[in-house]
mmCIF file of C-alpha atoms in Angstrom:
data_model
loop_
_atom_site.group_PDB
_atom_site.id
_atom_site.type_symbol
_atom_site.label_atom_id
_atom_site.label_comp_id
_atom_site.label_asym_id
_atom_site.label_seq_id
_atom_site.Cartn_x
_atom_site.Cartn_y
_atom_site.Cartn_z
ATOM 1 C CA UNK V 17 -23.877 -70.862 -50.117
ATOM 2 C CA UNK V 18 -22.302 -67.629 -50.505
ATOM 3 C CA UNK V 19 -18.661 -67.611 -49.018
ATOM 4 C CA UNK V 20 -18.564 -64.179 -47.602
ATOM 5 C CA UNK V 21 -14.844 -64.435 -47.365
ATOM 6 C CA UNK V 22 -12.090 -65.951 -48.672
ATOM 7 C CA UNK V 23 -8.135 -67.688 -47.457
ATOM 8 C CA UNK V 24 -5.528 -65.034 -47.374
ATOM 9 C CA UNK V 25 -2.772 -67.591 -48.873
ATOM 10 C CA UNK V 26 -5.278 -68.908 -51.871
ATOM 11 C CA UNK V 27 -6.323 -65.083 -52.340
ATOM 12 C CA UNK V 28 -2.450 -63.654 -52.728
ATOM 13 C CA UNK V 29 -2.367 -66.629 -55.177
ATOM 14 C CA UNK V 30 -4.941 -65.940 -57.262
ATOM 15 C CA UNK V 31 -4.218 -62.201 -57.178
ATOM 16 C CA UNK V 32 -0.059 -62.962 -57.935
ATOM 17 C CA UNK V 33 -1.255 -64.677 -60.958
ATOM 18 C CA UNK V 34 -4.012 -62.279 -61.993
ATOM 19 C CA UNK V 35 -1.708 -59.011 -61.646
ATOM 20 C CA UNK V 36 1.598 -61.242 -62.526
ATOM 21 C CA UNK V 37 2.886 -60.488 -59.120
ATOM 22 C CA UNK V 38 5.959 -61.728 -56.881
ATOM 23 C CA UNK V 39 3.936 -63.522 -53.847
ATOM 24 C CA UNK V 40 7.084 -62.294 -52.110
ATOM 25 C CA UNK V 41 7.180 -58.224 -53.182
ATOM 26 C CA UNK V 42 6.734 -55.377 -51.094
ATOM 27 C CA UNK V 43 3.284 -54.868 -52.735
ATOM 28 C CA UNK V 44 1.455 -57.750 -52.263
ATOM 29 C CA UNK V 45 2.522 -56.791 -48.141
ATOM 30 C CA UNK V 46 0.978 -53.803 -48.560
ATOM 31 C CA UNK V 47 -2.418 -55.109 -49.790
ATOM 32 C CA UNK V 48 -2.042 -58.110 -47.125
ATOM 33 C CA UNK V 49 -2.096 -55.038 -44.630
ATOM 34 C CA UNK V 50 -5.143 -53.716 -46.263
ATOM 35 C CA UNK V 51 -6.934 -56.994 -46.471
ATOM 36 C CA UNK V 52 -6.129 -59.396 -44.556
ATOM 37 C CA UNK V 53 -7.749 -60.071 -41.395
ATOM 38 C CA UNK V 54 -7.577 -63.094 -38.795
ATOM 39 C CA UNK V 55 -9.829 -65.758 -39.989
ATOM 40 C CA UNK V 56 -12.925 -66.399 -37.591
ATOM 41 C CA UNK V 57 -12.575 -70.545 -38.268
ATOM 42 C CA UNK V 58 -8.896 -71.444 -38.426
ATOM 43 C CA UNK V 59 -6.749 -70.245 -35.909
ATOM 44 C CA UNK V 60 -3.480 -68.490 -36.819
ATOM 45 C CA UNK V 61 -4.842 -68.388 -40.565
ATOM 46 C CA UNK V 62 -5.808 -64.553 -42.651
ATOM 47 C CA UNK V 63 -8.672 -64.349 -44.565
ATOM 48 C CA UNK V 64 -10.114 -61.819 -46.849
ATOM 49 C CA UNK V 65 -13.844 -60.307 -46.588
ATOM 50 C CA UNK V 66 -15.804 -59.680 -49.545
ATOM 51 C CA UNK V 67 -16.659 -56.173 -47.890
ATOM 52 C CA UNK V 68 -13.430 -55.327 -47.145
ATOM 53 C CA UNK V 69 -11.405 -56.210 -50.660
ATOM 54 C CA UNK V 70 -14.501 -54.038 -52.808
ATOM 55 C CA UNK V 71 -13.616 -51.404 -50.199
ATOM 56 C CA UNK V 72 -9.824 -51.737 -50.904
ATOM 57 C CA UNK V 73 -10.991 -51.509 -54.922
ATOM 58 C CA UNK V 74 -13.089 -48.545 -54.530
ATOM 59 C CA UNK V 75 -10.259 -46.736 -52.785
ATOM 60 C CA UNK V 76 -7.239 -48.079 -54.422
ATOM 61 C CA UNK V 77 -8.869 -49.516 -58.228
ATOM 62 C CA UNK V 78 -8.946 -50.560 -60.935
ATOM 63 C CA UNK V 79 -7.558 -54.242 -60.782
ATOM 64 C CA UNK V 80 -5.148 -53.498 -63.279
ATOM 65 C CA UNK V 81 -1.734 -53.475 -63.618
ATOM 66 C CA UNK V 82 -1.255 -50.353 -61.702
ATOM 67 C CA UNK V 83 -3.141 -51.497 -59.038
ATOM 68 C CA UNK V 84 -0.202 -52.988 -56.662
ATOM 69 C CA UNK V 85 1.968 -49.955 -57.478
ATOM 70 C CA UNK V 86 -1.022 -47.486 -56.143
ATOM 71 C CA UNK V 87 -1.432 -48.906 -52.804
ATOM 72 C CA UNK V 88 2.488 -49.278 -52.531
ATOM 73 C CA UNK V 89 2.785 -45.930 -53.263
ATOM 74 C CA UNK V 90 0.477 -44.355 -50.890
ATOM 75 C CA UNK V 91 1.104 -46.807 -47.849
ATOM 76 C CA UNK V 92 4.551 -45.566 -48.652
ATOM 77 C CA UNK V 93 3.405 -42.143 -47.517
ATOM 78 C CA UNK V 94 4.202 -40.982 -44.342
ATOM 79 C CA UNK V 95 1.130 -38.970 -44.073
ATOM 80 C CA UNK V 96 -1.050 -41.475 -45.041
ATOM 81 C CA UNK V 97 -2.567 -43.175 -41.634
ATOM 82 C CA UNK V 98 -5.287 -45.873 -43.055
ATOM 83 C CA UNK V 99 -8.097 -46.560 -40.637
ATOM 84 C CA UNK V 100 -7.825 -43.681 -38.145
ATOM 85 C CA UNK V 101 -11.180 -42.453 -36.685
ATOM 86 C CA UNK V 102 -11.540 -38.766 -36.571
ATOM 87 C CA UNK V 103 -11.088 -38.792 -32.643
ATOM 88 C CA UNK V 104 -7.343 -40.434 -33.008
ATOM 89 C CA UNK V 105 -6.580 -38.073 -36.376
ATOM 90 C CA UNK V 106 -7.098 -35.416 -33.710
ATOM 91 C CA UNK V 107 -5.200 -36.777 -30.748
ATOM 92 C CA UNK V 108 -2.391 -36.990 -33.352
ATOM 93 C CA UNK V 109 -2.535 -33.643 -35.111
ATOM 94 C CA UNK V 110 -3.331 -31.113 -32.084
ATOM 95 C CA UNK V 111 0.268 -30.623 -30.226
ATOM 96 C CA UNK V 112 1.611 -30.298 -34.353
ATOM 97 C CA UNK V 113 2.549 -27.077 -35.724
ATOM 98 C CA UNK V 114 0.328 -25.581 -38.163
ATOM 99 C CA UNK V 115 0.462 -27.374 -41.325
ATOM 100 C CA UNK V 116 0.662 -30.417 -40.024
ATOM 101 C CA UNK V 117 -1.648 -33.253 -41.633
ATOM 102 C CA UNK V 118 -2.287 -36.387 -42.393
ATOM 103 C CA UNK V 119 -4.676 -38.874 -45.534
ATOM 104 C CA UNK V 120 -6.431 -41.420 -43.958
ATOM 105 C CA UNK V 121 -9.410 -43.608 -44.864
ATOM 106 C CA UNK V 122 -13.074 -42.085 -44.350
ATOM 107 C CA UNK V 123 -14.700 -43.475 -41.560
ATOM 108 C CA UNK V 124 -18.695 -43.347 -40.615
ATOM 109 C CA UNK V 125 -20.114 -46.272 -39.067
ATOM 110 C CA UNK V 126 -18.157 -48.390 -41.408
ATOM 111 C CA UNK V 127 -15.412 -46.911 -43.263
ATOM 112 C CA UNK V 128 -16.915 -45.338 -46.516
ATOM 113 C CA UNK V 129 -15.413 -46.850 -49.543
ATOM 114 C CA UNK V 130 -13.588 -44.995 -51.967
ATOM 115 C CA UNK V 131 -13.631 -41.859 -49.744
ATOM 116 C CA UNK V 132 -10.555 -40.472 -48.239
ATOM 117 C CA UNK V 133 -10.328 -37.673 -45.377
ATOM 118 C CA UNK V 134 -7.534 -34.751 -45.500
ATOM 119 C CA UNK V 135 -6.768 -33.890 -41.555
ATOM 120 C CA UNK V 136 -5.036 -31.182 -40.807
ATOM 121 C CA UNK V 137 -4.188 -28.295 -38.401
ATOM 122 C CA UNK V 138 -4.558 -24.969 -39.581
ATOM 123 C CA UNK V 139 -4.996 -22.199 -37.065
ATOM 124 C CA UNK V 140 -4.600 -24.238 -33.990
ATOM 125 C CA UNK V 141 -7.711 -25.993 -34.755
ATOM 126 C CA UNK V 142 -7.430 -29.743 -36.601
ATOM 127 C CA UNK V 143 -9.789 -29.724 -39.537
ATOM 128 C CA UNK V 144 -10.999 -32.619 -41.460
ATOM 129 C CA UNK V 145 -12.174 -32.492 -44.988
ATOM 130 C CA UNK V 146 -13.458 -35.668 -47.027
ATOM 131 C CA UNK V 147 -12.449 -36.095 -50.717
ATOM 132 C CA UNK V 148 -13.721 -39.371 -52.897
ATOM 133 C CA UNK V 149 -11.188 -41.540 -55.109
ATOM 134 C CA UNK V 150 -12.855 -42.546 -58.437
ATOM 135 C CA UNK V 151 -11.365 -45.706 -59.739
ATOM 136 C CA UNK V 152 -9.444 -44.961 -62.913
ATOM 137 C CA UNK V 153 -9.917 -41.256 -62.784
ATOM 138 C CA UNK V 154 -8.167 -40.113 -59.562
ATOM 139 C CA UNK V 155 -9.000 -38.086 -56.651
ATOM 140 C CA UNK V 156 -11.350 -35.061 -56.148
ATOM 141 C CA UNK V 157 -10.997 -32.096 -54.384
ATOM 142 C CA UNK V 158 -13.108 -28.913 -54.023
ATOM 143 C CA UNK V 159 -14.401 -30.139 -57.642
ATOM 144 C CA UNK V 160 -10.761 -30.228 -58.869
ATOM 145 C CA UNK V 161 -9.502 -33.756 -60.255
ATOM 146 C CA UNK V 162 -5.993 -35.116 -59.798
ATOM 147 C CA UNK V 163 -4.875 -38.278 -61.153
ATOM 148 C CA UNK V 164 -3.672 -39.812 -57.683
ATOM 149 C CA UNK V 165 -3.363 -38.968 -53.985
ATOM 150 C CA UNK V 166 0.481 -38.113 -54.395
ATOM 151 C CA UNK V 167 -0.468 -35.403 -57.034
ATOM 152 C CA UNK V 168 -3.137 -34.089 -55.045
ATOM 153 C CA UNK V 169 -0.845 -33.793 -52.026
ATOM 154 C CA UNK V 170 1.984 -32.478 -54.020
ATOM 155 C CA UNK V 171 -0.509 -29.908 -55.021
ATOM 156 C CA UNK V 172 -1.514 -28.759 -52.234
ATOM 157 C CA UNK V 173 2.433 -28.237 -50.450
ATOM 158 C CA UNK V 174 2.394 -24.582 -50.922
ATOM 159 C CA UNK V 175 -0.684 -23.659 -50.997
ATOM 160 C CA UNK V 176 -1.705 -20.950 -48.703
ATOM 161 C CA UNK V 177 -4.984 -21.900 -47.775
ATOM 162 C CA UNK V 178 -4.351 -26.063 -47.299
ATOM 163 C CA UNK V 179 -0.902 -25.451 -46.623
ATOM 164 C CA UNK V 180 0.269 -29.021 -46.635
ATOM 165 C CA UNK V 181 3.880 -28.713 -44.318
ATOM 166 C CA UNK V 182 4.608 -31.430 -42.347
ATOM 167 C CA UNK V 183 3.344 -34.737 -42.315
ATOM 168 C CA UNK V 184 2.053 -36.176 -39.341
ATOM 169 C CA UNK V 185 4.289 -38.884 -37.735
ATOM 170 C CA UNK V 186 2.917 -42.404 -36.314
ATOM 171 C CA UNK V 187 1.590 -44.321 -40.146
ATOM 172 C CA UNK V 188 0.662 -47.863 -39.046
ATOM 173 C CA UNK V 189 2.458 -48.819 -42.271
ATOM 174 C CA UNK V 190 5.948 -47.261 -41.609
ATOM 175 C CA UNK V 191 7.389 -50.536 -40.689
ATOM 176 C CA UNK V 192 6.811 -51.914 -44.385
ATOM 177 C CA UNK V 193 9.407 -49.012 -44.999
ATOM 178 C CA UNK V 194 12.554 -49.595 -43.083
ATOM 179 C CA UNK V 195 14.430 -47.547 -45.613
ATOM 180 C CA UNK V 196 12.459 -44.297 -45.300
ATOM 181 C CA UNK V 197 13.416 -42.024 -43.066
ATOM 182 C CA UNK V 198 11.172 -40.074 -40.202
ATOM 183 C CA UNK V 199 11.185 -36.271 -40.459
ATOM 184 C CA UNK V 200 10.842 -35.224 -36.949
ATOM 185 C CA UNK V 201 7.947 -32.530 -36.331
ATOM 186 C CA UNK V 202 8.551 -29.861 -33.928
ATOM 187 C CA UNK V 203 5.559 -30.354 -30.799
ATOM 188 C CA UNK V 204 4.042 -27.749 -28.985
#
């Protein structure tokens, strides 16, 4: 039958030798963060769900050579929080100044793939605004395309209206980052 997922170790293999990756690099760590999930059979093993790596493509793609250096660079972002429901993007935004925001994946009943979500507090209110990724063309945003999440961020850092100041503190993926330093945000 169908195998509906797949051995972390085998996967980072096959992907290492696909992308001509290090199975050691900083990359392939991010994508195991993304991906990897503990197996239902084998205790103490990962494994990788169909539904879960097309997810990570539609967000993240095209497998290409540029695709470990994408996810790298994003999960390298402070303000980027991954799988955050809209309830816990709030709890995390609403004692932040103004300006204060965060990227994280968009979530309905199941995370929607290739979508992203802007949170942000503007006004003393947290807003959240969805914005798609399309594999190989970038992201859009209020029918404006920019070739990656950084660029779109970037863009938006002294802008008036999104006014992108501070990002928010607390990404699940800071520890991949020992190197980076925390800004600290003044809280209300």
């Amino acid at each position: 039958g169908l195998r509906m997922a797949a051995d972390w170790a085998r996967f980072r293999k096959a992907l290492c030798r696909l992308l001509g990756a290090d199975e050691s690099s900083r990359s392939l760590r991010c994508v195991e963060r993304l991906v990897a999930e503990p197996s239902a059979t084998v205790k103490g093993e990962l494994q990788v769900s169909v539904g879960q790596w097309s997810r990570v493509l539609l967000w993240f793609g095209p497998l290409d050579a540029g695709f470990l250096g994408r996810v790298e660079a994003v999960l390298r972002c402070g303000w980027f929080h991954g799988l955050c429901d809209s309830a816990t993007a709030f709890k995390l935004l609403d004692k932040l100044p103004d300006g204060s925001f965060l990227v994280r994946f968009s979530e309905a009943s199941e995370p929607r793939a290739g979508v992203f979500t802007l949170s942000r507090k503007t006004k003393d209110q947290v807003v959240h605004q969805r914005f798609p990724h399309f594999p190989g063309q970038g992201v859009k945003f209020a029918n404006v395309m920019y070739p990656d999440m950084l660029k779109f961020v970037a863009a938006f850092e002294h802008d008036p209206n999104l006014s992108l100041k501070f990002p928010c503190p607390g990404s699940p993926y800071a520890d991949l980052f020992p190197e980076l330093s925390t800004t600290s945000i003044p809280v209300r």
